[in-house]
Amino acid sequence: MRERIDLLREFSVPLIAGVVTALLWANLAPESYHHFDHAPFLGNLSFHFATNDLFMVFFFGIAAVEITQSCLPGGDLNPPKKAVNPLLATLGGVLGPVAVYLTLTAAIGTPGLARGWGIPTATDIALAWLAARLIFGAGHPAISFLLLLAIADDAVGLIIIALFYPDPSVPVAPAWLFLVACGMVAAWWLRNGRVRSYWPYLIFGGGLSWSGLFLAHLHPALALVPIVPFLPHPPREEKHLFEEDPADRSPLARFEHEWKIIVDFGLFMFGLANAGVEFAGIGTATWLVLAALVVGKTGGIFLCGVAAERLGFPLPAGMGRRELLVAGAVAGIGFTVALFVAGEAFADPLLQGAAKMGAMASIVAAPGAYLSSKFLRLKRRGR
């Protein structure tokens, strides 16, 4: 039974099942699907809100654990100089898609389509992470590289939405980010007090951080990202952490161990809440978004990663230019964030639907990256 469960997690079966269910439901019974996804069932709480703004907090928390561990001595992103490369590659992951989108719009599009330039700028962290684990293996340094890049990428995406696609009814209120700083201070205070349970960090630090992001009208799913690094952890990265006695694990490791399986299977909810896109007419916007994500992301990340390497900021040990190219291809999965921006960029339902089809189609980046990894003879690495 344990082997079957691990197999389901390894191949992201819960997430894929959620995506397929949402696609079928949204196209066979769209009214029923949208009512299920957005209708409140506990006060103002909807399934979509519970998934994206509450459950995904733990997904990003687990991602923050991997980044934290990778930045420790012995980790793939240590010394800190190694973390500069994925951060600079993030720049390429934003500018590359914008350049491809605007260039193609000038060649084959209409001026009105130019407003969609922000759609392909962000990477879907959930899908990209899971695709990367399948391609590279759970212990490969490319996972940490891609996670840091994707989180920075999405942070830039949130800024782009706030600045270029603002919603007049809910303007960004940055003053509330003071609560995020308070959450970090609370987590620091708990660590100084040698609190060994991770729950106070999540409740007090995470609660303040979530409230600050929510009230600032930014995505609260990132609430644990600034809190998790404060969880007590070993001074060095431990590659075989889960072979220890559970009582000997650090709070950081216990949080990952106890929530990882919940997150892996809970991603069914993520797929179900976000993948319900009705198949609309394919238009020019479809190909602009798809090309910008698949070509622009890959090329931008690869070129900036190589440039950073030449400037003296190396790739993680065990990761070369072949791995960088495939990681860039994986980052071309725009999906959820791209779907959201498409809804903000175009008011015309036809343009919006065509752009969303391009965002949905970017899932082809995953099998494309997998085939590329086989062609380049990359080796998977387990923990």
Short mmCIF file of C-alpha atoms in Angstrom, two decimals:
data_model
loop_
_atom_site.label_atom_id
_atom_site.label_comp_id
_atom_site.label_asym_id
_atom_site.label_seq_id
_atom_site.Cartn_x
_atom_site.Cartn_y
_atom_site.Cartn_z
CA MET A 1 0.00 0.00 0.00
CA ARG A 2 2.83 2.39 0.88
CA GLU A 3 4.47 1.74 -2.50
CA ARG A 4 1.19 2.46 -4.31
CA ILE A 5 0.73 5.72 -2.41
CA ASP A 6 4.30 6.78 -3.19
CA LEU A 7 3.71 5.96 -6.87
CA LEU A 8 0.58 8.14 -6.95
CA ARG A 9 2.55 11.01 -5.40
CA GLU A 10 5.59 10.55 -7.63
CA PHE A 11 3.55 10.83 -10.82
CA SER A 12 1.27 13.62 -9.51
CA VAL A 13 -1.83 11.49 -10.05
CA PRO A 14 -4.04 13.51 -7.63
CA LEU A 15 -3.23 16.79 -9.41
CA ILE A 16 -3.73 15.29 -12.88
CA ALA A 17 -7.03 13.74 -11.76
CA GLY A 18 -8.19 17.15 -10.49
CA VAL A 19 -7.25 18.86 -13.76
CA VAL A 20 -9.04 16.25 -15.90
CA THR A 21 -12.13 16.33 -13.68
CA ALA A 22 -12.29 20.14 -13.83
CA LEU A 23 -11.89 20.25 -17.62
CA LEU A 24 -14.61 17.68 -18.19
CA TRP A 25 -16.98 19.21 -15.66
CA ALA A 26 -16.48 22.81 -16.91
CA ASN A 27 -17.15 21.83 -20.51
CA LEU A 28 -20.00 19.36 -19.95
CA ALA A 29 -21.84 21.31 -17.24
CA PRO A 30 -20.27 24.79 -16.96
CA GLU A 31 -22.96 26.33 -14.75
CA SER A 32 -22.75 23.47 -12.27
CA TYR A 33 -18.95 23.64 -12.17
CA HIS A 34 -18.75 27.41 -11.63
CA HIS A 35 -21.43 27.24 -8.94
CA PHE A 36 -19.47 24.52 -7.12
CA ASP A 37 -16.19 26.41 -7.45
CA HIS A 38 -17.33 29.90 -6.47
CA ALA A 39 -20.58 29.63 -4.50
CA PRO A 40 -20.11 30.24 -0.74
CA PHE A 41 -20.73 27.24 1.50
CA LEU A 42 -19.47 28.50 4.89
CA GLY A 43 -20.33 32.18 5.16
CA ASN A 44 -18.34 33.77 2.33
CA LEU A 45 -15.97 30.81 2.00
CA SER A 46 -16.00 29.16 -1.44
CA PHE A 47 -14.20 26.05 -2.64
CA HIS A 48 -11.99 28.24 -4.86
CA PHE A 49 -11.03 30.48 -1.91
CA ALA A 50 -10.49 27.56 0.45
CA THR A 51 -8.16 25.94 -2.07
CA ASN A 52 -6.18 28.89 -3.44
CA ASP A 53 -6.01 31.12 -0.36
CA LEU A 54 -5.92 28.54 2.46
CA PHE A 55 -4.77 25.10 1.31
CA MET A 56 -2.10 26.48 -1.03
CA VAL A 57 -0.49 28.22 1.95
CA PHE A 58 0.84 24.79 2.94
CA PHE A 59 1.96 23.98 -0.60
CA PHE A 60 4.09 27.12 -0.73
CA GLY A 61 5.21 26.39 2.83
CA ILE A 62 6.60 23.01 1.73
CA ALA A 63 8.29 24.73 -1.23
CA ALA A 64 9.87 27.20 1.22
CA VAL A 65 11.20 24.24 3.25
CA GLU A 66 13.04 22.91 0.20
CA ILE A 67 14.54 26.32 -0.54
CA THR A 68 15.56 26.79 3.11
CA GLN A 69 17.25 23.40 3.22
CA SER A 70 18.98 24.07 -0.09
CA CYS A 71 20.44 27.33 1.25
CA LEU A 72 22.03 25.60 4.28
CA PRO A 73 25.72 24.57 4.18
CA GLY A 74 25.84 21.39 2.13
CA GLY A 75 22.70 22.39 0.21
CA ASP A 76 22.45 22.95 -3.51
CA LEU A 77 22.11 26.75 -3.20
CA ASN A 78 24.91 27.24 -0.68
CA PRO A 79 27.00 29.39 -0.58
CA PRO A 80 24.44 32.18 -1.19
CA LYS A 81 26.32 33.14 -4.35
CA LYS A 82 24.66 30.11 -5.99
CA ALA A 83 21.21 31.56 -5.29
CA VAL A 84 22.02 34.61 -7.41
CA ASN A 85 21.91 32.59 -10.63
CA PRO A 86 18.23 31.53 -10.35
CA LEU A 87 17.30 35.06 -9.26
CA LEU A 88 18.97 36.54 -12.34
CA ALA A 89 17.40 33.81 -14.47
CA THR A 90 14.06 35.06 -13.14
CA LEU A 91 14.72 38.29 -15.01
CA GLY A 92 15.01 36.30 -18.23
CA GLY A 93 11.87 34.37 -17.30
CA VAL A 94 9.95 37.65 -17.28
CA LEU A 95 11.61 39.64 -20.07
CA GLY A 96 11.88 36.70 -22.50
CA PRO A 97 8.12 36.02 -22.68
CA VAL A 98 7.32 39.75 -22.87
CA ALA A 99 9.75 40.20 -25.77
CA VAL A 100 8.37 37.21 -27.67
CA TYR A 101 4.76 38.25 -27.04
CA LEU A 102 5.22 41.87 -28.15
CA THR A 103 7.36 40.92 -31.15
CA LEU A 104 4.80 38.42 -32.41
CA THR A 105 1.96 40.85 -31.69
CA ALA A 106 3.65 43.46 -33.89
CA ALA A 107 4.06 40.85 -36.65
CA ILE A 108 0.77 38.95 -36.65
CA GLY A 109 -1.51 40.59 -34.10
CA THR A 110 -3.48 43.77 -33.63
CA PRO A 111 -2.66 46.69 -31.31
CA GLY A 112 -5.38 45.66 -28.88
CA LEU A 113 -3.63 42.37 -28.20
CA ALA A 114 -0.53 44.13 -26.85
CA ARG A 115 -2.33 44.59 -23.51
CA GLY A 116 -1.88 40.86 -22.88
CA TRP A 117 1.92 41.09 -22.50
CA GLY A 118 1.69 40.33 -18.76
CA ILE A 119 -0.08 36.98 -19.24
CA PRO A 120 3.03 34.83 -19.86
CA THR A 121 5.31 36.44 -17.24
CA ALA A 122 4.65 34.09 -14.28
CA THR A 123 5.24 30.38 -13.79
CA ASP A 124 2.72 28.01 -12.22
CA ILE A 125 4.75 26.89 -9.20
CA ALA A 126 2.64 23.84 -8.37
CA LEU A 127 2.67 22.28 -11.82
CA ALA A 128 6.27 23.30 -12.59
CA TRP A 129 7.54 21.82 -9.33
CA LEU A 130 5.75 18.54 -9.84
CA ALA A 131 6.86 18.29 -13.48
CA ALA A 132 10.45 19.01 -12.44
CA ARG A 133 10.37 16.30 -9.76
CA LEU A 134 9.15 13.82 -12.37
CA ILE A 135 11.85 14.83 -14.87
CA PHE A 136 14.85 15.43 -12.60
CA GLY A 137 14.04 13.30 -9.54
CA ALA A 138 13.24 14.61 -6.05
CA GLY A 139 16.88 15.10 -5.01
CA HIS A 140 18.16 16.98 -8.06
CA PRO A 141 19.55 20.52 -7.54
CA ALA A 142 17.43 21.71 -10.48
CA ILE A 143 14.38 21.40 -8.18
CA SER A 144 15.71 24.01 -5.75
CA PHE A 145 16.82 26.20 -8.65
CA LEU A 146 13.38 26.07 -10.27
CA LEU A 147 11.52 26.60 -6.98
CA LEU A 148 13.46 29.75 -6.11
CA LEU A 149 13.06 31.02 -9.68
CA ALA A 150 9.31 30.28 -9.75
CA ILE A 151 8.59 31.94 -6.40
CA ALA A 152 10.54 35.05 -7.44
CA ASP A 153 8.83 34.87 -10.83
CA ASP A 154 5.37 34.86 -9.26
CA ALA A 155 6.32 37.70 -6.92
CA VAL A 156 7.17 39.75 -10.02
CA GLY A 157 3.89 38.60 -11.56
CA LEU A 158 1.94 39.91 -8.55
CA ILE A 159 3.70 43.27 -8.87
CA ILE A 160 2.84 43.41 -12.60
CA ILE A 161 -0.83 42.68 -11.84
CA ALA A 162 -0.92 45.37 -9.15
CA LEU A 163 0.76 48.02 -11.32
CA PHE A 164 -0.52 47.30 -14.83
CA TYR A 165 -3.83 45.44 -14.28
CA PRO A 166 -5.25 47.05 -11.13
CA ASP A 167 -8.79 46.39 -9.97
CA PRO A 168 -10.26 49.77 -8.97
CA SER A 169 -12.58 48.06 -6.49
CA VAL A 170 -9.72 46.40 -4.55
CA PRO A 171 -6.56 48.56 -4.90
CA VAL A 172 -3.33 47.29 -3.35
CA ALA A 173 -2.93 48.51 0.25
CA PRO A 174 0.79 48.10 1.01
CA ALA A 175 0.49 49.51 4.54
CA TRP A 176 -0.95 46.16 5.65
CA LEU A 177 2.36 44.45 4.78
CA PHE A 178 3.46 45.67 8.21
CA LEU A 179 1.60 42.62 9.54
CA VAL A 180 3.85 40.37 7.44
CA ALA A 181 6.87 41.97 9.13
CA CYS A 182 5.17 41.42 12.51
CA GLY A 183 4.70 37.75 11.61
CA MET A 184 8.40 37.43 10.85
CA VAL A 185 9.28 39.10 14.18
CA ALA A 186 6.93 36.69 15.98
CA ALA A 187 8.62 33.71 14.29
CA TRP A 188 12.06 35.11 15.19
CA TRP A 189 10.93 35.56 18.82
CA LEU A 190 9.64 31.97 18.96
CA ARG A 191 12.92 30.68 17.56
CA ASN A 192 14.93 32.69 20.09
CA GLY A 193 12.69 31.21 22.75
CA ARG A 194 13.67 27.75 21.46
CA VAL A 195 10.08 26.72 20.76
CA ARG A 196 10.33 23.23 19.23
CA SER A 197 6.79 22.77 17.94
CA TYR A 198 6.16 24.20 14.47
CA TRP A 199 2.52 25.00 15.28
CA PRO A 200 3.12 28.35 17.11
CA TYR A 201 5.17 29.51 14.11
CA LEU A 202 2.31 28.64 11.75
CA ILE A 203 -0.45 30.04 13.95
CA PHE A 204 1.12 33.29 15.12
CA GLY A 205 3.76 34.05 12.48
CA GLY A 206 1.78 32.54 9.59
CA GLY A 207 -1.51 34.03 10.80
CA LEU A 208 -0.11 37.56 10.90
CA SER A 209 1.60 37.09 7.52
CA TRP A 210 -1.59 35.73 5.91
CA SER A 211 -3.68 38.59 7.30
CA GLY A 212 -1.19 41.17 6.07
CA LEU A 213 -1.13 39.79 2.52
CA PHE A 214 -4.91 39.34 2.42
CA LEU A 215 -5.64 42.86 3.66
CA ALA A 216 -3.02 44.28 1.29
CA HIS A 217 -4.94 42.57 -1.56
CA LEU A 218 -1.96 40.38 -2.45
CA HIS A 219 -2.05 36.61 -2.72
CA PRO A 220 -2.12 35.20 0.87
CA ALA A 221 -1.05 31.74 -0.32
CA LEU A 222 2.54 32.99 0.05
CA ALA A 223 2.04 33.65 3.78
CA LEU A 224 4.40 30.92 5.03
CA VAL A 225 7.25 31.71 2.62
CA PRO A 226 8.77 34.40 4.92
CA ILE A 227 7.96 32.38 8.07
CA VAL A 228 9.30 28.89 7.30
CA PRO A 229 13.00 29.90 7.31
CA PHE A 230 12.62 30.78 11.00
CA LEU A 231 11.63 27.20 11.95
CA PRO A 232 14.54 25.65 13.90
CA HIS A 233 16.63 23.42 11.64
CA PRO A 234 20.05 21.73 11.60
CA PRO A 235 23.09 23.90 10.80
CA ARG A 236 23.70 21.82 7.66
CA GLU A 237 21.48 20.25 5.01
CA GLU A 238 20.85 16.58 5.83
CA LYS A 239 20.26 14.53 2.70
CA HIS A 240 18.85 11.46 4.51
CA LEU A 241 16.75 13.27 7.04
CA PHE A 242 13.74 10.94 6.96
CA GLU A 243 15.77 7.89 7.98
CA GLU A 244 16.08 9.38 11.46
CA ASP A 245 13.87 8.70 14.46
CA PRO A 246 10.87 11.08 14.11
CA ALA A 247 11.52 12.44 17.61
CA ASP A 248 14.98 13.60 16.52
CA ARG A 249 13.77 15.63 13.56
CA SER A 250 13.93 19.39 13.62
CA PRO A 251 10.69 21.43 13.56
CA LEU A 252 11.45 22.30 9.91
CA ALA A 253 11.80 18.62 8.99
CA ARG A 254 8.71 17.59 11.00
CA PHE A 255 6.62 20.23 9.24
CA GLU A 256 7.72 18.93 5.84
CA HIS A 257 7.29 15.27 6.80
CA GLU A 258 3.82 15.67 8.33
CA TRP A 259 2.36 17.97 5.67
CA LYS A 260 3.98 16.67 2.49
CA ILE A 261 1.56 13.78 1.93
CA ILE A 262 -1.43 16.03 2.73
CA VAL A 263 -0.23 18.58 0.19
CA ASP A 264 0.51 15.95 -2.47
CA PHE A 265 -3.01 14.51 -2.33
CA GLY A 266 -4.64 17.88 -1.66
CA LEU A 267 -3.39 19.05 -5.05
CA PHE A 268 -6.46 17.29 -6.44
CA MET A 269 -8.33 20.29 -5.01
CA PHE A 270 -5.93 22.69 -6.73
CA GLY A 271 -6.51 21.08 -10.11
CA LEU A 272 -10.26 20.94 -9.57
CA ALA A 273 -10.49 24.59 -8.49
CA ASN A 274 -8.31 26.10 -11.22
CA ALA A 275 -8.38 23.98 -14.37
CA GLY A 276 -12.06 24.38 -15.22
CA VAL A 277 -11.60 26.39 -18.40
CA GLU A 278 -14.23 26.12 -21.09
CA PHE A 279 -12.81 25.38 -24.53
CA ALA A 280 -13.32 28.65 -26.36
CA GLY A 281 -12.45 29.55 -29.91
CA ILE A 282 -8.75 29.46 -30.65
CA GLY A 283 -7.46 32.78 -31.95
CA THR A 284 -4.31 34.82 -32.42
CA ALA A 285 -4.10 35.48 -28.66
CA THR A 286 -3.86 31.71 -28.10
CA TRP A 287 -0.69 31.39 -30.15
CA LEU A 288 0.83 34.59 -28.75
CA VAL A 289 0.47 33.41 -25.16
CA LEU A 290 1.56 29.86 -25.91
CA ALA A 291 4.67 30.94 -27.87
CA ALA A 292 5.62 33.50 -25.22
CA LEU A 293 5.44 30.89 -22.47
CA VAL A 294 7.05 27.95 -24.23
CA VAL A 295 9.68 29.81 -26.29
CA GLY A 296 10.14 33.04 -24.32
CA LYS A 297 10.45 31.41 -20.90
CA THR A 298 12.87 28.74 -22.06
CA GLY A 299 15.08 31.12 -24.00
CA GLY A 300 14.99 33.92 -21.43
CA ILE A 301 15.87 31.70 -18.48
CA PHE A 302 18.61 29.88 -20.38
CA LEU A 303 20.26 33.06 -21.67
CA CYS A 304 20.13 34.88 -18.33
CA GLY A 305 21.32 31.77 -16.48
CA VAL A 306 24.32 31.46 -18.79
CA ALA A 307 25.00 35.21 -18.50
CA ALA A 308 24.89 34.98 -14.70
CA GLU A 309 27.32 32.07 -14.83
CA ARG A 310 29.74 34.12 -16.91
CA LEU A 311 29.43 37.00 -14.44
CA GLY A 312 30.70 34.68 -11.71
CA PHE A 313 27.43 33.38 -10.25
CA PRO A 314 27.57 29.61 -10.80
CA LEU A 315 24.76 27.14 -11.24
CA PRO A 316 24.21 24.70 -8.35
CA ALA A 317 26.68 21.81 -8.21
CA GLY A 318 25.41 18.96 -10.40
CA MET A 319 23.48 21.31 -12.66
CA GLY A 320 24.89 22.25 -16.08
CA ARG A 321 23.58 24.05 -19.13
CA ARG A 322 21.58 21.03 -20.30
CA GLU A 323 19.72 20.99 -16.98
CA LEU A 324 19.31 24.77 -17.17
CA LEU A 325 17.69 24.46 -20.61
CA VAL A 326 15.23 21.80 -19.42
CA ALA A 327 14.45 23.77 -16.24
CA GLY A 328 13.66 26.77 -18.43
CA ALA A 329 11.32 24.61 -20.50
CA VAL A 330 9.52 23.41 -17.35
CA ALA A 331 9.07 27.04 -16.26
CA GLY A 332 7.04 27.58 -19.43
CA ILE A 333 4.00 26.11 -17.66
CA GLY A 334 1.95 29.26 -17.07
CA PHE A 335 -1.45 27.76 -16.35
CA THR A 336 -3.09 29.18 -13.21
CA VAL A 337 -1.36 32.54 -12.89
CA ALA A 338 -1.57 33.10 -16.64
CA LEU A 339 -5.28 32.28 -16.54
CA PHE A 340 -5.77 34.87 -13.82
CA VAL A 341 -3.86 37.60 -15.67
CA ALA A 342 -5.75 36.81 -18.89
CA GLY A 343 -8.97 37.56 -17.06
CA GLU A 344 -7.59 40.93 -15.99
CA ALA A 345 -5.93 41.86 -19.32
CA PHE A 346 -8.89 41.49 -21.69
CA ALA A 347 -12.48 42.57 -21.16
CA ASP A 348 -13.64 41.12 -24.49
CA PRO A 349 -14.87 37.56 -23.75
CA LEU A 350 -13.58 36.27 -27.10
CA LEU A 351 -10.08 37.65 -26.58
CA GLN A 352 -10.08 36.54 -22.97
CA GLY A 353 -11.16 33.02 -23.91
CA ALA A 354 -8.54 32.73 -26.65
CA ALA A 355 -5.79 33.96 -24.29
CA LYS A 356 -6.89 31.48 -21.62
CA MET A 357 -6.69 28.69 -24.18
CA GLY A 358 -3.04 29.65 -24.74
CA ALA A 359 -2.40 29.57 -20.99
CA MET A 360 -4.04 26.15 -20.73
CA ALA A 361 -2.10 24.85 -23.71
CA SER A 362 1.18 25.79 -21.99
CA ILE A 363 0.86 22.50 -20.13
CA VAL A 364 2.55 21.04 -23.24
CA ALA A 365 5.77 22.49 -21.79
CA ALA A 366 5.83 19.55 -19.36
CA PRO A 367 5.96 16.69 -21.92
CA GLY A 368 8.21 18.87 -24.09
CA ALA A 369 10.68 19.25 -21.23
CA TYR A 370 10.47 15.52 -20.48
CA LEU A 371 11.30 14.58 -24.08
CA SER A 372 14.13 17.13 -24.07
CA SER A 373 15.57 15.57 -20.92
CA LYS A 374 15.58 12.15 -22.59
CA PHE A 375 17.18 13.55 -25.75
CA LEU A 376 19.86 15.31 -23.67
CA ARG A 377 20.32 12.13 -21.58
CA LEU A 378 19.78 13.76 -18.23
CA LYS A 379 19.86 11.51 -15.19
CA ARG A 380 17.23 11.55 -12.47
CA ARG A 381 18.40 11.86 -8.89
CA GLY A 382 16.49 10.59 -5.85
CA ARG A 383 16.89 11.70 -2.29
#
